[in-house]
């Protein structure tokens, strides 16, 4: 069984462990075929009563035995009164415990969750629920509902559920809408989704092949991809050509995107060795900060240099080695300077 891929669906029976910071969850799932299994993975805000469709891989834990490592999770809110009561009684919604859960379900039945999301003002008709408490309950449930929609979107597009918390931390309740409106934001290095994956989502959603958002995303992705190869910038002409080739569009289209990104401060152009160097704004800031720090170190008075030749002679004698003249000069220069940079070969 271990190593086999699988898809199972069922209802959350109980939570064994949940980390609110990173969403890591261990839960027991009552499957539709009548068995109970353990599921582990990033499933933020999971609660008893929720219906899940989990896709992942069987693993064997040395202590806890067989469990599914979830990769994508489709979540559906409970629909029956019993499941809704179990869900709300778990404490997943702030301000709702077992007693309040019973009160809500007794009053609203299977419409309870719709009331929480769409008509929270109706809660004040119940004894003990003030305007303030109703707002608190509604805000907490909006978070649950927003997270659920976000995870549904991610699962539908074969994206890891771990993205949900990152997106929610950046965009809050509007995370799901933000991603639907602009899938290319997923290419941000913070989220780590490939351009191809984000592009497929955008195009399937009706984005035009030459849309400004698509071309700008390709330009930024090209810069970020080349950072992985050690390039903090690209010459403007090369950047435009590479981004345009990736999309099979004219280079002029990419040039327009570069200009628009520069105008909005997301891209910076700077002359470097007779080249129009293009940086992402973050990389330009990092590069200039490094330059400032190096200049400050270089301007600082170095400590009195020790007797480098004598020290080198002693090291050579003890180690039984002989330094080349260039190596000796490098050591002497390092000892005499406020900062010393040693680079690789050509």
mmCIF file with all atom_site columns, C-alpha atoms in Angstrom, residues 43-201:
data_model
loop_
_atom_site.group_PDB
_atom_site.id
_atom_site.type_symbol
_atom_site.label_atom_id
_atom_site.label_alt_id
_atom_site.label_comp_id
_atom_site.label_asym_id
_atom_site.label_entity_id
_atom_site.label_seq_id
_atom_site.pdbx_PDB_ins_code
_atom_site.Cartn_x
_atom_site.Cartn_y
_atom_site.Cartn_z
_atom_site.occupancy
_atom_site.B_iso_or_equiv
_atom_site.pdbx_formal_charge
_atom_site.auth_seq_id
_atom_site.auth_comp_id
_atom_site.auth_asym_id
_atom_site.auth_atom_id
_atom_site.pdbx_PDB_model_num
ATOM 1   C CA . UNK A 1 43  ? -5.662  21.373 5.596   1.00 0.00 ? 43  UNK A CA 1
ATOM 2   C CA . UNK A 1 44  ? -6.217  24.735 7.325   1.00 0.00 ? 44  UNK A CA 1
ATOM 3   C CA . UNK A 1 45  ? -9.317  25.095 9.504   1.00 0.00 ? 45  UNK A CA 1
ATOM 4   C CA . UNK A 1 46  ? -10.475 21.506 8.991   1.00 0.00 ? 46  UNK A CA 1
ATOM 5   C CA . UNK A 1 47  ? -13.219 20.504 11.422  1.00 0.00 ? 47  UNK A CA 1
ATOM 6   C CA . UNK A 1 48  ? -15.451 17.522 12.209  1.00 0.00 ? 48  UNK A CA 1
ATOM 7   C CA . UNK A 1 49  ? -18.471 17.297 9.913   1.00 0.00 ? 49  UNK A CA 1
ATOM 8   C CA . UNK A 1 50  ? -16.684 18.627 6.822   1.00 0.00 ? 50  UNK A CA 1
ATOM 9   C CA . UNK A 1 51  ? -16.767 16.514 3.684   1.00 0.00 ? 51  UNK A CA 1
ATOM 10  C CA . UNK A 1 52  ? -13.392 16.050 1.971   1.00 0.00 ? 52  UNK A CA 1
ATOM 11  C CA . UNK A 1 53  ? -12.103 14.562 -1.252  1.00 0.00 ? 53  UNK A CA 1
ATOM 12  C CA . UNK A 1 54  ? -8.420  13.854 -0.630  1.00 0.00 ? 54  UNK A CA 1
ATOM 13  C CA . UNK A 1 55  ? -5.852  13.031 -3.303  1.00 0.00 ? 55  UNK A CA 1
ATOM 14  C CA . UNK A 1 56  ? -2.419  11.939 -2.178  1.00 0.00 ? 56  UNK A CA 1
ATOM 15  C CA . UNK A 1 57  ? -0.153  9.014  -1.429  1.00 0.00 ? 57  UNK A CA 1
ATOM 16  C CA . UNK A 1 58  ? -0.284  6.226  1.111   1.00 0.00 ? 58  UNK A CA 1
ATOM 17  C CA . UNK A 1 59  ? 2.537   6.353  3.658   1.00 0.00 ? 59  UNK A CA 1
ATOM 18  C CA . UNK A 1 60  ? 3.402   4.087  6.566   1.00 0.00 ? 60  UNK A CA 1
ATOM 19  C CA . UNK A 1 61  ? 4.327   5.888  9.779   1.00 0.00 ? 61  UNK A CA 1
ATOM 20  C CA . UNK A 1 62  ? 6.606   3.817  12.056  1.00 0.00 ? 62  UNK A CA 1
ATOM 21  C CA . UNK A 1 63  ? 4.336   4.484  15.046  1.00 0.00 ? 63  UNK A CA 1
ATOM 22  C CA . UNK A 1 64  ? 0.902   5.459  13.697  1.00 0.00 ? 64  UNK A CA 1
ATOM 23  C CA . UNK A 1 65  ? 0.762   3.081  10.751  1.00 0.00 ? 65  UNK A CA 1
ATOM 24  C CA . UNK A 1 66  ? -0.908  3.650  7.388   1.00 0.00 ? 66  UNK A CA 1
ATOM 25  C CA . UNK A 1 67  ? -1.979  7.193  6.529   1.00 0.00 ? 67  UNK A CA 1
ATOM 26  C CA . UNK A 1 68  ? -2.586  9.312  3.461   1.00 0.00 ? 68  UNK A CA 1
ATOM 27  C CA . UNK A 1 69  ? -0.249  12.223 2.797   1.00 0.00 ? 69  UNK A CA 1
ATOM 28  C CA . UNK A 1 70  ? -2.656  14.744 1.253   1.00 0.00 ? 70  UNK A CA 1
ATOM 29  C CA . UNK A 1 71  ? -1.532  16.724 -1.781  1.00 0.00 ? 71  UNK A CA 1
ATOM 30  C CA . UNK A 1 72  ? -4.816  18.267 -2.877  1.00 0.00 ? 72  UNK A CA 1
ATOM 31  C CA . UNK A 1 73  ? -8.006  18.505 -0.845  1.00 0.00 ? 73  UNK A CA 1
ATOM 32  C CA . UNK A 1 74  ? -11.493 19.426 -2.041  1.00 0.00 ? 74  UNK A CA 1
ATOM 33  C CA . UNK A 1 75  ? -13.642 20.617 0.847   1.00 0.00 ? 75  UNK A CA 1
ATOM 34  C CA . UNK A 1 76  ? -17.399 20.737 1.172   1.00 0.00 ? 76  UNK A CA 1
ATOM 35  C CA . UNK A 1 77  ? -19.273 22.193 4.098   1.00 0.00 ? 77  UNK A CA 1
ATOM 36  C CA . UNK A 1 78  ? -21.541 19.839 6.063   1.00 0.00 ? 78  UNK A CA 1
ATOM 37  C CA . UNK A 1 79  ? -25.094 19.628 4.754   1.00 0.00 ? 79  UNK A CA 1
ATOM 38  C CA . UNK A 1 80  ? -27.130 17.647 7.270   1.00 0.00 ? 80  UNK A CA 1
ATOM 39  C CA . UNK A 1 81  ? -28.193 19.063 10.628  1.00 0.00 ? 81  UNK A CA 1
ATOM 40  C CA . UNK A 1 82  ? -26.142 16.445 12.474  1.00 0.00 ? 82  UNK A CA 1
ATOM 41  C CA . UNK A 1 83  ? -23.002 17.232 10.461  1.00 0.00 ? 83  UNK A CA 1
ATOM 42  C CA . UNK A 1 84  ? -23.506 20.996 10.856  1.00 0.00 ? 84  UNK A CA 1
ATOM 43  C CA . UNK A 1 85  ? -23.908 20.544 14.609  1.00 0.00 ? 85  UNK A CA 1
ATOM 44  C CA . UNK A 1 86  ? -20.716 18.474 14.783  1.00 0.00 ? 86  UNK A CA 1
ATOM 45  C CA . UNK A 1 87  ? -18.851 21.078 12.713  1.00 0.00 ? 87  UNK A CA 1
ATOM 46  C CA . UNK A 1 88  ? -19.934 24.086 14.779  1.00 0.00 ? 88  UNK A CA 1
ATOM 47  C CA . UNK A 1 89  ? -19.539 22.264 18.111  1.00 0.00 ? 89  UNK A CA 1
ATOM 48  C CA . UNK A 1 90  ? -15.850 21.679 17.335  1.00 0.00 ? 90  UNK A CA 1
ATOM 49  C CA . UNK A 1 91  ? -15.040 25.336 18.057  1.00 0.00 ? 91  UNK A CA 1
ATOM 50  C CA . UNK A 1 92  ? -13.746 25.988 14.536  1.00 0.00 ? 92  UNK A CA 1
ATOM 51  C CA . UNK A 1 93  ? -15.918 29.137 14.383  1.00 0.00 ? 93  UNK A CA 1
ATOM 52  C CA . UNK A 1 94  ? -14.865 31.668 16.992  1.00 0.00 ? 94  UNK A CA 1
ATOM 53  C CA . UNK A 1 95  ? -17.660 32.454 19.437  1.00 0.00 ? 95  UNK A CA 1
ATOM 54  C CA . UNK A 1 96  ? -19.536 29.205 18.798  1.00 0.00 ? 96  UNK A CA 1
ATOM 55  C CA . UNK A 1 97  ? -19.281 26.317 21.243  1.00 0.00 ? 97  UNK A CA 1
ATOM 56  C CA . UNK A 1 98  ? -21.512 23.249 21.693  1.00 0.00 ? 98  UNK A CA 1
ATOM 57  C CA . UNK A 1 99  ? -24.345 25.194 23.375  1.00 0.00 ? 99  UNK A CA 1
ATOM 58  C CA . UNK A 1 100 ? -24.441 27.981 20.773  1.00 0.00 ? 100 UNK A CA 1
ATOM 59  C CA . UNK A 1 101 ? -24.104 25.424 17.988  1.00 0.00 ? 101 UNK A CA 1
ATOM 60  C CA . UNK A 1 102 ? -27.167 23.587 19.294  1.00 0.00 ? 102 UNK A CA 1
ATOM 61  C CA . UNK A 1 103 ? -29.059 26.878 19.515  1.00 0.00 ? 103 UNK A CA 1
ATOM 62  C CA . UNK A 1 104 ? -28.188 27.810 15.930  1.00 0.00 ? 104 UNK A CA 1
ATOM 63  C CA . UNK A 1 105 ? -29.012 24.442 14.399  1.00 0.00 ? 105 UNK A CA 1
ATOM 64  C CA . UNK A 1 106 ? -32.264 24.185 16.351  1.00 0.00 ? 106 UNK A CA 1
ATOM 65  C CA . UNK A 1 107 ? -33.340 27.567 14.945  1.00 0.00 ? 107 UNK A CA 1
ATOM 66  C CA . UNK A 1 108 ? -32.000 27.492 11.383  1.00 0.00 ? 108 UNK A CA 1
ATOM 67  C CA . UNK A 1 109 ? -31.584 23.777 10.628  1.00 0.00 ? 109 UNK A CA 1
ATOM 68  C CA . UNK A 1 110 ? -29.834 22.971 7.347   1.00 0.00 ? 110 UNK A CA 1
ATOM 69  C CA . UNK A 1 111 ? -29.752 26.701 6.496   1.00 0.00 ? 111 UNK A CA 1
ATOM 70  C CA . UNK A 1 112 ? -27.496 27.487 9.470   1.00 0.00 ? 112 UNK A CA 1
ATOM 71  C CA . UNK A 1 113 ? -24.280 27.934 7.505   1.00 0.00 ? 113 UNK A CA 1
ATOM 72  C CA . UNK A 1 114 ? -26.011 30.050 4.851   1.00 0.00 ? 114 UNK A CA 1
ATOM 73  C CA . UNK A 1 115 ? -27.292 32.314 7.623   1.00 0.00 ? 115 UNK A CA 1
ATOM 74  C CA . UNK A 1 116 ? -23.803 32.644 9.121   1.00 0.00 ? 116 UNK A CA 1
ATOM 75  C CA . UNK A 1 117 ? -22.341 33.674 5.779   1.00 0.00 ? 117 UNK A CA 1
ATOM 76  C CA . UNK A 1 118 ? -25.122 35.651 4.133   1.00 0.00 ? 118 UNK A CA 1
ATOM 77  C CA . UNK A 1 119 ? -27.439 36.922 6.871   1.00 0.00 ? 119 UNK A CA 1
ATOM 78  C CA . UNK A 1 120 ? -25.490 37.074 10.142  1.00 0.00 ? 120 UNK A CA 1
ATOM 79  C CA . UNK A 1 121 ? -27.774 39.838 11.437  1.00 0.00 ? 121 UNK A CA 1
ATOM 80  C CA . UNK A 1 122 ? -30.416 37.129 11.953  1.00 0.00 ? 122 UNK A CA 1
ATOM 81  C CA . UNK A 1 123 ? -28.295 35.649 14.733  1.00 0.00 ? 123 UNK A CA 1
ATOM 82  C CA . UNK A 1 124 ? -29.272 38.461 17.100  1.00 0.00 ? 124 UNK A CA 1
ATOM 83  C CA . UNK A 1 125 ? -32.798 37.045 17.220  1.00 0.00 ? 125 UNK A CA 1
ATOM 84  C CA . UNK A 1 126 ? -31.400 34.237 19.365  1.00 0.00 ? 126 UNK A CA 1
ATOM 85  C CA . UNK A 1 127 ? -31.095 34.602 23.108  1.00 0.00 ? 127 UNK A CA 1
ATOM 86  C CA . UNK A 1 128 ? -27.587 35.486 24.239  1.00 0.00 ? 128 UNK A CA 1
ATOM 87  C CA . UNK A 1 129 ? -26.243 36.614 20.848  1.00 0.00 ? 129 UNK A CA 1
ATOM 88  C CA . UNK A 1 130 ? -25.530 40.345 20.813  1.00 0.00 ? 130 UNK A CA 1
ATOM 89  C CA . UNK A 1 131 ? -24.672 42.456 17.779  1.00 0.00 ? 131 UNK A CA 1
ATOM 90  C CA . UNK A 1 132 ? -21.011 42.234 18.723  1.00 0.00 ? 132 UNK A CA 1
ATOM 91  C CA . UNK A 1 133 ? -21.065 38.456 19.077  1.00 0.00 ? 133 UNK A CA 1
ATOM 92  C CA . UNK A 1 134 ? -22.937 38.098 15.780  1.00 0.00 ? 134 UNK A CA 1
ATOM 93  C CA . UNK A 1 135 ? -20.228 40.135 14.018  1.00 0.00 ? 135 UNK A CA 1
ATOM 94  C CA . UNK A 1 136 ? -17.511 38.044 15.652  1.00 0.00 ? 136 UNK A CA 1
ATOM 95  C CA . UNK A 1 137 ? -19.158 34.800 14.562  1.00 0.00 ? 137 UNK A CA 1
ATOM 96  C CA . UNK A 1 138 ? -19.723 36.122 11.030  1.00 0.00 ? 138 UNK A CA 1
ATOM 97  C CA . UNK A 1 139 ? -16.100 37.271 10.658  1.00 0.00 ? 139 UNK A CA 1
ATOM 98  C CA . UNK A 1 140 ? -14.770 33.908 11.809  1.00 0.00 ? 140 UNK A CA 1
ATOM 99  C CA . UNK A 1 141 ? -17.086 31.994 9.493   1.00 0.00 ? 141 UNK A CA 1
ATOM 100 C CA . UNK A 1 142 ? -16.131 34.218 6.546   1.00 0.00 ? 142 UNK A CA 1
ATOM 101 C CA . UNK A 1 143 ? -12.546 33.112 7.130   1.00 0.00 ? 143 UNK A CA 1
ATOM 102 C CA . UNK A 1 144 ? -13.632 29.456 7.066   1.00 0.00 ? 144 UNK A CA 1
ATOM 103 C CA . UNK A 1 145 ? -15.735 29.967 3.943   1.00 0.00 ? 145 UNK A CA 1
ATOM 104 C CA . UNK A 1 146 ? -12.991 31.931 2.189   1.00 0.00 ? 146 UNK A CA 1
ATOM 105 C CA . UNK A 1 147 ? -10.403 29.280 2.991   1.00 0.00 ? 147 UNK A CA 1
ATOM 106 C CA . UNK A 1 148 ? -12.732 26.552 1.731   1.00 0.00 ? 148 UNK A CA 1
ATOM 107 C CA . UNK A 1 149 ? -13.330 28.334 -1.597  1.00 0.00 ? 149 UNK A CA 1
ATOM 108 C CA . UNK A 1 150 ? -9.625  28.957 -1.972  1.00 0.00 ? 150 UNK A CA 1
ATOM 109 C CA . UNK A 1 151 ? -8.777  25.299 -1.406  1.00 0.00 ? 151 UNK A CA 1
ATOM 110 C CA . UNK A 1 152 ? -11.488 24.247 -3.859  1.00 0.00 ? 152 UNK A CA 1
ATOM 111 C CA . UNK A 1 153 ? -9.904  26.512 -6.472  1.00 0.00 ? 153 UNK A CA 1
ATOM 112 C CA . UNK A 1 154 ? -6.422  25.131 -5.777  1.00 0.00 ? 154 UNK A CA 1
ATOM 113 C CA . UNK A 1 155 ? -7.596  21.516 -5.911  1.00 0.00 ? 155 UNK A CA 1
ATOM 114 C CA . UNK A 1 156 ? -9.486  22.121 -9.147  1.00 0.00 ? 156 UNK A CA 1
ATOM 115 C CA . UNK A 1 157 ? -6.286  23.418 -10.731 1.00 0.00 ? 157 UNK A CA 1
ATOM 116 C CA . UNK A 1 158 ? -3.983  20.722 -9.283  1.00 0.00 ? 158 UNK A CA 1
ATOM 117 C CA . UNK A 1 159 ? -2.150  23.198 -7.063  1.00 0.00 ? 159 UNK A CA 1
ATOM 118 C CA . UNK A 1 160 ? -0.891  22.259 -3.580  1.00 0.00 ? 160 UNK A CA 1
ATOM 119 C CA . UNK A 1 161 ? -3.208  23.074 -0.691  1.00 0.00 ? 161 UNK A CA 1
ATOM 120 C CA . UNK A 1 162 ? -0.247  24.547 1.216   1.00 0.00 ? 162 UNK A CA 1
ATOM 121 C CA . UNK A 1 163 ? -0.687  27.643 -0.967  1.00 0.00 ? 163 UNK A CA 1
ATOM 122 C CA . UNK A 1 164 ? -3.977  28.445 0.740   1.00 0.00 ? 164 UNK A CA 1
ATOM 123 C CA . UNK A 1 165 ? -2.482  29.866 3.928   1.00 0.00 ? 165 UNK A CA 1
ATOM 124 C CA . UNK A 1 166 ? 0.138   31.870 2.033   1.00 0.00 ? 166 UNK A CA 1
ATOM 125 C CA . UNK A 1 167 ? -2.513  33.408 -0.178  1.00 0.00 ? 167 UNK A CA 1
ATOM 126 C CA . UNK A 1 168 ? -4.814  34.132 2.744   1.00 0.00 ? 168 UNK A CA 1
ATOM 127 C CA . UNK A 1 169 ? -2.035  35.830 4.681   1.00 0.00 ? 169 UNK A CA 1
ATOM 128 C CA . UNK A 1 170 ? -1.368  38.088 1.687   1.00 0.00 ? 170 UNK A CA 1
ATOM 129 C CA . UNK A 1 171 ? -4.934  38.837 0.545   1.00 0.00 ? 171 UNK A CA 1
ATOM 130 C CA . UNK A 1 172 ? -7.215  38.020 3.486   1.00 0.00 ? 172 UNK A CA 1
ATOM 131 C CA . UNK A 1 173 ? -10.900 37.322 2.794   1.00 0.00 ? 173 UNK A CA 1
ATOM 132 C CA . UNK A 1 174 ? -10.389 38.399 -0.811  1.00 0.00 ? 174 UNK A CA 1
ATOM 133 C CA . UNK A 1 175 ? -7.746  35.747 -1.554  1.00 0.00 ? 175 UNK A CA 1
ATOM 134 C CA . UNK A 1 176 ? -9.965  33.534 -3.683  1.00 0.00 ? 176 UNK A CA 1
ATOM 135 C CA . UNK A 1 177 ? -11.272 36.461 -5.723  1.00 0.00 ? 177 UNK A CA 1
ATOM 136 C CA . UNK A 1 178 ? -7.752  37.891 -6.132  1.00 0.00 ? 178 UNK A CA 1
ATOM 137 C CA . UNK A 1 179 ? -6.455  34.638 -7.627  1.00 0.00 ? 179 UNK A CA 1
ATOM 138 C CA . UNK A 1 180 ? -9.468  34.226 -9.902  1.00 0.00 ? 180 UNK A CA 1
ATOM 139 C CA . UNK A 1 181 ? -9.061  37.805 -11.130 1.00 0.00 ? 181 UNK A CA 1
ATOM 140 C CA . UNK A 1 182 ? -5.310  37.478 -11.728 1.00 0.00 ? 182 UNK A CA 1
ATOM 141 C CA . UNK A 1 183 ? -3.903  33.922 -11.698 1.00 0.00 ? 183 UNK A CA 1
ATOM 142 C CA . UNK A 1 184 ? -0.488  35.314 -12.645 1.00 0.00 ? 184 UNK A CA 1
ATOM 143 C CA . UNK A 1 185 ? 0.031   36.597 -9.113  1.00 0.00 ? 185 UNK A CA 1
ATOM 144 C CA . UNK A 1 186 ? 0.745   32.947 -8.274  1.00 0.00 ? 186 UNK A CA 1
ATOM 145 C CA . UNK A 1 187 ? 4.054   33.321 -10.168 1.00 0.00 ? 187 UNK A CA 1
ATOM 146 C CA . UNK A 1 188 ? 5.329   35.578 -7.392  1.00 0.00 ? 188 UNK A CA 1
ATOM 147 C CA . UNK A 1 189 ? 8.441   34.003 -5.861  1.00 0.00 ? 189 UNK A CA 1
ATOM 148 C CA . UNK A 1 190 ? 6.633   33.933 -2.498  1.00 0.00 ? 190 UNK A CA 1
ATOM 149 C CA . UNK A 1 191 ? 4.051   31.488 -3.901  1.00 0.00 ? 191 UNK A CA 1
ATOM 150 C CA . UNK A 1 192 ? 6.379   29.587 -6.236  1.00 0.00 ? 192 UNK A CA 1
ATOM 151 C CA . UNK A 1 193 ? 3.874   28.490 -8.888  1.00 0.00 ? 193 UNK A CA 1
ATOM 152 C CA . UNK A 1 194 ? 5.331   28.043 -12.369 1.00 0.00 ? 194 UNK A CA 1
ATOM 153 C CA . UNK A 1 195 ? 4.377   30.446 -15.126 1.00 0.00 ? 195 UNK A CA 1
ATOM 154 C CA . UNK A 1 196 ? 3.036   27.526 -17.175 1.00 0.00 ? 196 UNK A CA 1
ATOM 155 C CA . UNK A 1 197 ? 0.596   26.523 -14.416 1.00 0.00 ? 197 UNK A CA 1
ATOM 156 C CA . UNK A 1 198 ? -0.639  30.070 -13.807 1.00 0.00 ? 198 UNK A CA 1
ATOM 157 C CA . UNK A 1 199 ? -0.867  30.678 -17.556 1.00 0.00 ? 199 UNK A CA 1
ATOM 158 C CA . UNK A 1 200 ? -3.010  27.584 -18.066 1.00 0.00 ? 200 UNK A CA 1
ATOM 159 C CA . UNK A 1 201 ? -5.437  28.789 -15.379 1.00 0.00 ? 201 UNK A CA 1
#
